[in-house]
mmCIF file of C-alpha atoms and ligand atoms in Angstrom:
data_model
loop_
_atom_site.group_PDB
_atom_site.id
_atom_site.type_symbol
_atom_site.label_atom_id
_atom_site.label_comp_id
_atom_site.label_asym_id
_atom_site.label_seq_id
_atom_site.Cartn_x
_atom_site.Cartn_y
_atom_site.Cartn_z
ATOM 1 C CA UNK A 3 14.924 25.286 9.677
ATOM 2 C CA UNK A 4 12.246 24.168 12.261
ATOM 3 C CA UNK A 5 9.386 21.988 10.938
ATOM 4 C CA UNK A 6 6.042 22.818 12.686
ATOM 5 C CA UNK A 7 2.977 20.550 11.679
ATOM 6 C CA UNK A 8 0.100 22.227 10.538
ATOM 7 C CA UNK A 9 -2.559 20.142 11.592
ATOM 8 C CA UNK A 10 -5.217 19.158 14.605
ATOM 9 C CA UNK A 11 -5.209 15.432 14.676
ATOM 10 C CA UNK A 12 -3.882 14.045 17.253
ATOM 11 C CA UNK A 13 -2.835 10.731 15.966
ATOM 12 C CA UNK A 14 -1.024 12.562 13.134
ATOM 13 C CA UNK A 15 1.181 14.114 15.550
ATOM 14 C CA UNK A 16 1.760 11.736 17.754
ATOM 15 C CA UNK A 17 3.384 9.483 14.829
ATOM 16 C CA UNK A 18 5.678 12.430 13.612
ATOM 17 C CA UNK A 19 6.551 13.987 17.096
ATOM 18 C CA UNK A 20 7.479 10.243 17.764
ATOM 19 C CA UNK A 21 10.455 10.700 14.891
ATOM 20 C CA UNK A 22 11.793 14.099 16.978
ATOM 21 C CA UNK A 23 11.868 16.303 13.991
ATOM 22 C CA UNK A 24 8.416 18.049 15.038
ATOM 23 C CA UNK A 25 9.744 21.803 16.538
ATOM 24 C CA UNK A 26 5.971 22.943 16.728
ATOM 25 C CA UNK A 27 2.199 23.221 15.697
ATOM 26 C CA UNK A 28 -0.204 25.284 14.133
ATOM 27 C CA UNK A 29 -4.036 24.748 14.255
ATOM 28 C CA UNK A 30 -6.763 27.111 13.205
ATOM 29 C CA UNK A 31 -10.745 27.172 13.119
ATOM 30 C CA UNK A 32 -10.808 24.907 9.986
ATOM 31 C CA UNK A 33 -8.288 22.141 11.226
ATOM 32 C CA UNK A 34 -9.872 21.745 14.770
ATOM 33 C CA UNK A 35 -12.784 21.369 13.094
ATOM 34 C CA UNK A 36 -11.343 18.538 11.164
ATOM 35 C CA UNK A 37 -9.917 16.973 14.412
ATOM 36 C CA UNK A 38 -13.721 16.969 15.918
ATOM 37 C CA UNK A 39 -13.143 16.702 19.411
ATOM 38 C CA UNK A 40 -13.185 19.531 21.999
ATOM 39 C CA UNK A 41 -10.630 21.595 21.412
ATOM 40 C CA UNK A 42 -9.829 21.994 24.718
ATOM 41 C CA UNK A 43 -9.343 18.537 25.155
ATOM 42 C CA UNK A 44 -7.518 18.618 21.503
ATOM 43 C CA UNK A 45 -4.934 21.385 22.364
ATOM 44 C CA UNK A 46 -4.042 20.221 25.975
ATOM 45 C CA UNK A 47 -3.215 16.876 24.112
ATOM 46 C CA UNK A 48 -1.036 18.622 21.318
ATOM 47 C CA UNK A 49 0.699 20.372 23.902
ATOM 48 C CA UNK A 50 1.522 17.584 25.475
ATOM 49 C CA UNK A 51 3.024 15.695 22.608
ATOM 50 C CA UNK A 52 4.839 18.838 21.260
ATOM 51 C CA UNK A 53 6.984 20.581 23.617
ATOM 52 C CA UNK A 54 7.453 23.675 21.180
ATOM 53 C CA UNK A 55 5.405 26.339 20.162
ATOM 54 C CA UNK A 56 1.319 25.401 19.611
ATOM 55 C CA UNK A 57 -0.251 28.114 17.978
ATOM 56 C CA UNK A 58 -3.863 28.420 18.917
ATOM 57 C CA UNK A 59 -6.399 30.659 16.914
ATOM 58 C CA UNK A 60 -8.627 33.562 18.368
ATOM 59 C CA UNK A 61 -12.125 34.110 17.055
ATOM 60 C CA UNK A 62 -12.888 37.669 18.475
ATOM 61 C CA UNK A 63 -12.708 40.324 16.071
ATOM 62 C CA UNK A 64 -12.008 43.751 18.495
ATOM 63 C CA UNK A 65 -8.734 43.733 20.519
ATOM 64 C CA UNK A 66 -10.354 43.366 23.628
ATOM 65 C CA UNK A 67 -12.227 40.375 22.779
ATOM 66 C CA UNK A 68 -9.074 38.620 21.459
ATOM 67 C CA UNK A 69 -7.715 39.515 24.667
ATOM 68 C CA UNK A 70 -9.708 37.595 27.150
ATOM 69 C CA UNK A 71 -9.799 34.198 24.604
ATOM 70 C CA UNK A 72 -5.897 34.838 24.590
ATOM 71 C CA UNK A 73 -6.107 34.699 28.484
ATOM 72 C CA UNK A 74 -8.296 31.545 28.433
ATOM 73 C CA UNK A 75 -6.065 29.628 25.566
ATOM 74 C CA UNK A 76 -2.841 30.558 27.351
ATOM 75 C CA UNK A 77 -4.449 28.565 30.409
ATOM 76 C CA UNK A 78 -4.288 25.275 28.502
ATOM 77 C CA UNK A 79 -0.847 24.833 28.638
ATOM 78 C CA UNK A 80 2.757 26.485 28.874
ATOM 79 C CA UNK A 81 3.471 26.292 25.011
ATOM 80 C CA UNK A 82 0.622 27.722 24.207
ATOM 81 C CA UNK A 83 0.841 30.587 21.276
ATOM 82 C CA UNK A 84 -2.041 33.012 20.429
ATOM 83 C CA UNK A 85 -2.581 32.908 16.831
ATOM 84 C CA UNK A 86 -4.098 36.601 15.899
ATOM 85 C CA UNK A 87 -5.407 37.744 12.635
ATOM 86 C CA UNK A 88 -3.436 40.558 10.580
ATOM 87 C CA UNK A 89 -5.358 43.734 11.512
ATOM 88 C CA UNK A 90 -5.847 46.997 13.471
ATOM 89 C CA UNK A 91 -7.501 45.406 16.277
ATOM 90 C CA UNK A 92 -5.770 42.200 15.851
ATOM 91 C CA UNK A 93 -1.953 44.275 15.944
ATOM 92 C CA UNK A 94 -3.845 46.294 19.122
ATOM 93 C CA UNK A 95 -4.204 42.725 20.814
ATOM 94 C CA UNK A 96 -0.730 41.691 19.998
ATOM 95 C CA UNK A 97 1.249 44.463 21.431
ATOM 96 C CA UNK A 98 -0.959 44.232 24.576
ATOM 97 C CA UNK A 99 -0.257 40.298 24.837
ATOM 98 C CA UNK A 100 3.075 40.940 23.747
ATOM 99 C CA UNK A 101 2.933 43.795 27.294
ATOM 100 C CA UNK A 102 1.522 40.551 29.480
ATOM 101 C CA UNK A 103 4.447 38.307 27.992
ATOM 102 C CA UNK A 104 2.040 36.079 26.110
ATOM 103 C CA UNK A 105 3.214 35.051 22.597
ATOM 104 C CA UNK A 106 1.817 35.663 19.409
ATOM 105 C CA UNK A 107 1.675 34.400 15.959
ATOM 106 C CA UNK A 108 0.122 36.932 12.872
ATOM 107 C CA UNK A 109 -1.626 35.018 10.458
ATOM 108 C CA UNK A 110 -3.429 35.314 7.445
ATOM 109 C CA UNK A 111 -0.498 37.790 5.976
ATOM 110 C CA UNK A 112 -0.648 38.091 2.260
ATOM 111 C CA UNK A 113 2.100 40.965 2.021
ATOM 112 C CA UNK A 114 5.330 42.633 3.365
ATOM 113 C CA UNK A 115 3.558 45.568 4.524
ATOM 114 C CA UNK A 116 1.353 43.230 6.841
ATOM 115 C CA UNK A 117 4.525 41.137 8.025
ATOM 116 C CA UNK A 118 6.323 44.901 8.782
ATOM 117 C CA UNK A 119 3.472 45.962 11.068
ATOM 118 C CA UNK A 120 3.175 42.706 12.753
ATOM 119 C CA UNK A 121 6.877 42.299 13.410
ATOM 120 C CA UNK A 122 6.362 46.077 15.045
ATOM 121 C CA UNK A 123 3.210 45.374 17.233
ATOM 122 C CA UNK A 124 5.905 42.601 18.610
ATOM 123 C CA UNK A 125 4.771 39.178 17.495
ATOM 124 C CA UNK A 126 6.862 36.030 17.888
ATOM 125 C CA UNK A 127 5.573 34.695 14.469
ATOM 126 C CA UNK A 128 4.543 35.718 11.306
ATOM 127 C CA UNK A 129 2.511 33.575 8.918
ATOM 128 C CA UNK A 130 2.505 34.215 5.362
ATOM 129 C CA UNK A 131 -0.082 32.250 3.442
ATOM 130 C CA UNK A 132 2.066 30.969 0.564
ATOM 131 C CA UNK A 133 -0.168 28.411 -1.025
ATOM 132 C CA UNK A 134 -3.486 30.929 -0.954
ATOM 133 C CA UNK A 135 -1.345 33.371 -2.441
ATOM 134 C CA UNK A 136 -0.336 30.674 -5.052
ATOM 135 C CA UNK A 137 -3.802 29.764 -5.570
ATOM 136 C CA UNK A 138 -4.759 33.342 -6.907
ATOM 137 C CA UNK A 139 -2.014 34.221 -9.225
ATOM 138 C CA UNK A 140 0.698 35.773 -6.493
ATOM 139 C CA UNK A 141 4.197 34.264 -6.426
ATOM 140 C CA UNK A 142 3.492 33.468 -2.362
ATOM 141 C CA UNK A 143 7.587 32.494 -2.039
ATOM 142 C CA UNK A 144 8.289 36.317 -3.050
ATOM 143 C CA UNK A 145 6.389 37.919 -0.631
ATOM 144 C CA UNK A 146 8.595 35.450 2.211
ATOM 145 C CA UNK A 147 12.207 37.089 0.151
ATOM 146 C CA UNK A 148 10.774 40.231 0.858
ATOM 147 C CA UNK A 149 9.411 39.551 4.334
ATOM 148 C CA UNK A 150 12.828 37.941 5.493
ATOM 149 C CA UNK A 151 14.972 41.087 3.511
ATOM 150 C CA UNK A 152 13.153 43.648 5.384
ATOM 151 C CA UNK A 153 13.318 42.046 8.844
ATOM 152 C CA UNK A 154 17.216 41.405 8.509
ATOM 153 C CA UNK A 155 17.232 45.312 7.617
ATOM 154 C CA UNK A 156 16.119 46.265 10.497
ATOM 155 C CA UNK A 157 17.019 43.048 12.970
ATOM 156 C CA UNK A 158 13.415 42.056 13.747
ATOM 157 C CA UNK A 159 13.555 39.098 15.970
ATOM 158 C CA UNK A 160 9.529 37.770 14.507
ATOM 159 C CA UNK A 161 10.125 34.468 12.677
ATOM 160 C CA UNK A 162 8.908 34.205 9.809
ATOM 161 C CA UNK A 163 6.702 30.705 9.554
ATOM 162 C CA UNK A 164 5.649 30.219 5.891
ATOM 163 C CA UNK A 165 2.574 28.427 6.128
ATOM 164 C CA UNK A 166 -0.210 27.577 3.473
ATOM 165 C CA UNK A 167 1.972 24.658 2.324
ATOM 166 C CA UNK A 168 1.095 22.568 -0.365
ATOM 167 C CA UNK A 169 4.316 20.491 -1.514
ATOM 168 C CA UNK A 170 7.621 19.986 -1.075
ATOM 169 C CA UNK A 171 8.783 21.980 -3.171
ATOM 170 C CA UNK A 172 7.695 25.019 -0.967
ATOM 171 C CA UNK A 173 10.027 23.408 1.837
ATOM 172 C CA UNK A 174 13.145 23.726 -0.179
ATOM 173 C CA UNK A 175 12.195 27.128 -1.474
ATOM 174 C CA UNK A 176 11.804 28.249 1.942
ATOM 175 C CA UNK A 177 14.540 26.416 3.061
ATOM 176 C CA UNK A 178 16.748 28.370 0.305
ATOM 177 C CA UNK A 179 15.281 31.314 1.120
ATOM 178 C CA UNK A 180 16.373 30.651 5.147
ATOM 179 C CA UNK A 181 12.662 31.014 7.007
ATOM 180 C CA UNK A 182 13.118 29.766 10.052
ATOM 181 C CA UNK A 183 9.813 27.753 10.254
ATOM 182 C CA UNK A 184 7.613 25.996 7.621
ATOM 183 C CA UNK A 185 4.184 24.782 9.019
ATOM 184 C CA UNK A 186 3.430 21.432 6.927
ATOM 185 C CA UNK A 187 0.349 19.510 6.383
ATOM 186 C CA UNK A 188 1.268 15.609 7.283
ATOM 187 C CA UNK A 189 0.478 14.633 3.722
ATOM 188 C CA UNK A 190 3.634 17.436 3.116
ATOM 189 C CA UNK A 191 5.780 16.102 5.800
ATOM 190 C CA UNK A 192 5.028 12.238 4.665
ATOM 191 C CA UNK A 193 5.941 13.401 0.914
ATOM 192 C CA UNK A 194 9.370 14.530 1.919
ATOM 193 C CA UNK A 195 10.039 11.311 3.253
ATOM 194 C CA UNK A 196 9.389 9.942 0.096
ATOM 195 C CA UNK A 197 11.344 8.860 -3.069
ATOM 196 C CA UNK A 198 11.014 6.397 -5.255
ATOM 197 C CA UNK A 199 14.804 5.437 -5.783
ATOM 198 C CA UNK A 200 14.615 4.693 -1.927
ATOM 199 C CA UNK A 201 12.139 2.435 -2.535
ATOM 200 C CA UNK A 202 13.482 0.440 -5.492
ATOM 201 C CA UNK A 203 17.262 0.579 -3.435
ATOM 202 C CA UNK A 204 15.087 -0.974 -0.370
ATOM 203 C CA UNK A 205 13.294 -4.053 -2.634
ATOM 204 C CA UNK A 206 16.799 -4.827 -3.923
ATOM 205 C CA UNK A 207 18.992 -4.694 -0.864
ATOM 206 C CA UNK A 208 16.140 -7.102 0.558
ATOM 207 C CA UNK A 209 16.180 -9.136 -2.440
ATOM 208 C CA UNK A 210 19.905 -9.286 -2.480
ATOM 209 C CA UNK A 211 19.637 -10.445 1.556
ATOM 210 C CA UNK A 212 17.694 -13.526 0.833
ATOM 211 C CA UNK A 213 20.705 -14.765 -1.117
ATOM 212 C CA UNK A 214 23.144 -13.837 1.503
ATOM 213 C CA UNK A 215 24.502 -16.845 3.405
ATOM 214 C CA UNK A 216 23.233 -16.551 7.033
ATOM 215 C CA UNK A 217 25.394 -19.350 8.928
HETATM 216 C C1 LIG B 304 -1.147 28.425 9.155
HETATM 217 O O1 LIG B 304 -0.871 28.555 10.333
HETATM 218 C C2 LIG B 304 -2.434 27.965 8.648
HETATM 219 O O2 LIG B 304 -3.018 27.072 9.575
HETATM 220 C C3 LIG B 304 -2.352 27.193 7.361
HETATM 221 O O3 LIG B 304 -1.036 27.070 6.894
HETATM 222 C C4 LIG B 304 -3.371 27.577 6.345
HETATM 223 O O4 LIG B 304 -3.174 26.831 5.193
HETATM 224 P P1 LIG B 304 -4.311 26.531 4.112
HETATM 225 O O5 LIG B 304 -4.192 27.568 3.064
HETATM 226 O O6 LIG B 304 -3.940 25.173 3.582
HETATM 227 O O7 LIG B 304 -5.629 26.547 4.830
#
């Protein structure tokens, strides 16, 4: 499974892309607001820590005007990833992109249906939004069985990144489930590092070590 992190602060990534197990990033609207710095300046720098994938959102809402920001966002850096809202226009912008070898990543996808037709336009990456779905009553882990039966059916290459996740528990339901990608909050990623039996084994190996002879 490849661990993206789902975030736009820089610092955050450099600590965890610093431990090698960072395959990617996505950012949106909301987290490079978050980050508030240029975003320019923002992505160039995530790019540069990450080697992998870095998805970066458009804004336009007809095909053509996704088009051109793809165009400019694909200029920051070779990783770059155009991030395109599920939609007519948006699944007209990824099969041109997908014509002019840029890659894409289909987000906000609440359904199968959605992750069928984006897999067809030709995206790299699908997002389903498991946590939203979560939030309003929808088993969001369902809709990535169904997603991930349907492209093995028919040999879709699109990876399927669940994003919208909001604890580790998603991670080893999607890991179960064999996405290939989960996009993680840090607060996520820092969780799974976590137990509290490592903690306890930790104060008592070091309290064992101050009774160990040392010469
Ligand atoms: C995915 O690429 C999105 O950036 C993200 O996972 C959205 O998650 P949210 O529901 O926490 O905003």
């Amino acid at each position: 499974m490849k661990v993206f992190l789902d975030t736009a602060i820089v610092d955050e990534i450099r600590e965890f892309a610093a431990t090698g197990l960072v395959d990617g990033v996505t950012t949106n609207p909301s987290l490079l607001k978050r980050a508030q710095a240029p975003y320019g300046e923002v992505l160039t720098e995530i790019c540069r820590l990450v080697p992998g994938p870095v998805s970066a959102e458009v804004l336009a809402e007809d095909a053509a005007g996704m088009l051109g920001e793809a165009r400019e966002l694909v200029g920051i850096a070779e990783n770059i990833v155009i991030k395109i809202p599920m939609g007519v226009e948006g699944m007209r912008a990824v099969r041109a992109l997908r014509e002019e070898g840029i890659e894409t990543n289909v987000t906000l996808v609440f359904s199968t249906n959605q992750a069928l037709l984006a897999a067809k336009a030709g995206a790299r990456f699908v997002s389903p939004f498991i946590g939203r779905l979560d939030d309003a009553g929808h088993a969001g882990m369902d809709v990535v069985a169904e997603i991930l039966e349907v492209y093995a059916n028919y040999d879709f290459e699109t990876e399927v990144i669940v994003a919208s996740v909001r604890h580790p528990l998603h991670v080893i339901e999607a890991g179960l489930l064999g996405a290939d990608i989960v996009t993680l909050p840090t607060k996520v990623l820092r969780a799974m590092f976590e137990h509290p039996l490592t903690d306890v084994g930790k104060a008592k190996f070091l309290e064992a070590w101050r009774d160990v002879p040392k010469q």
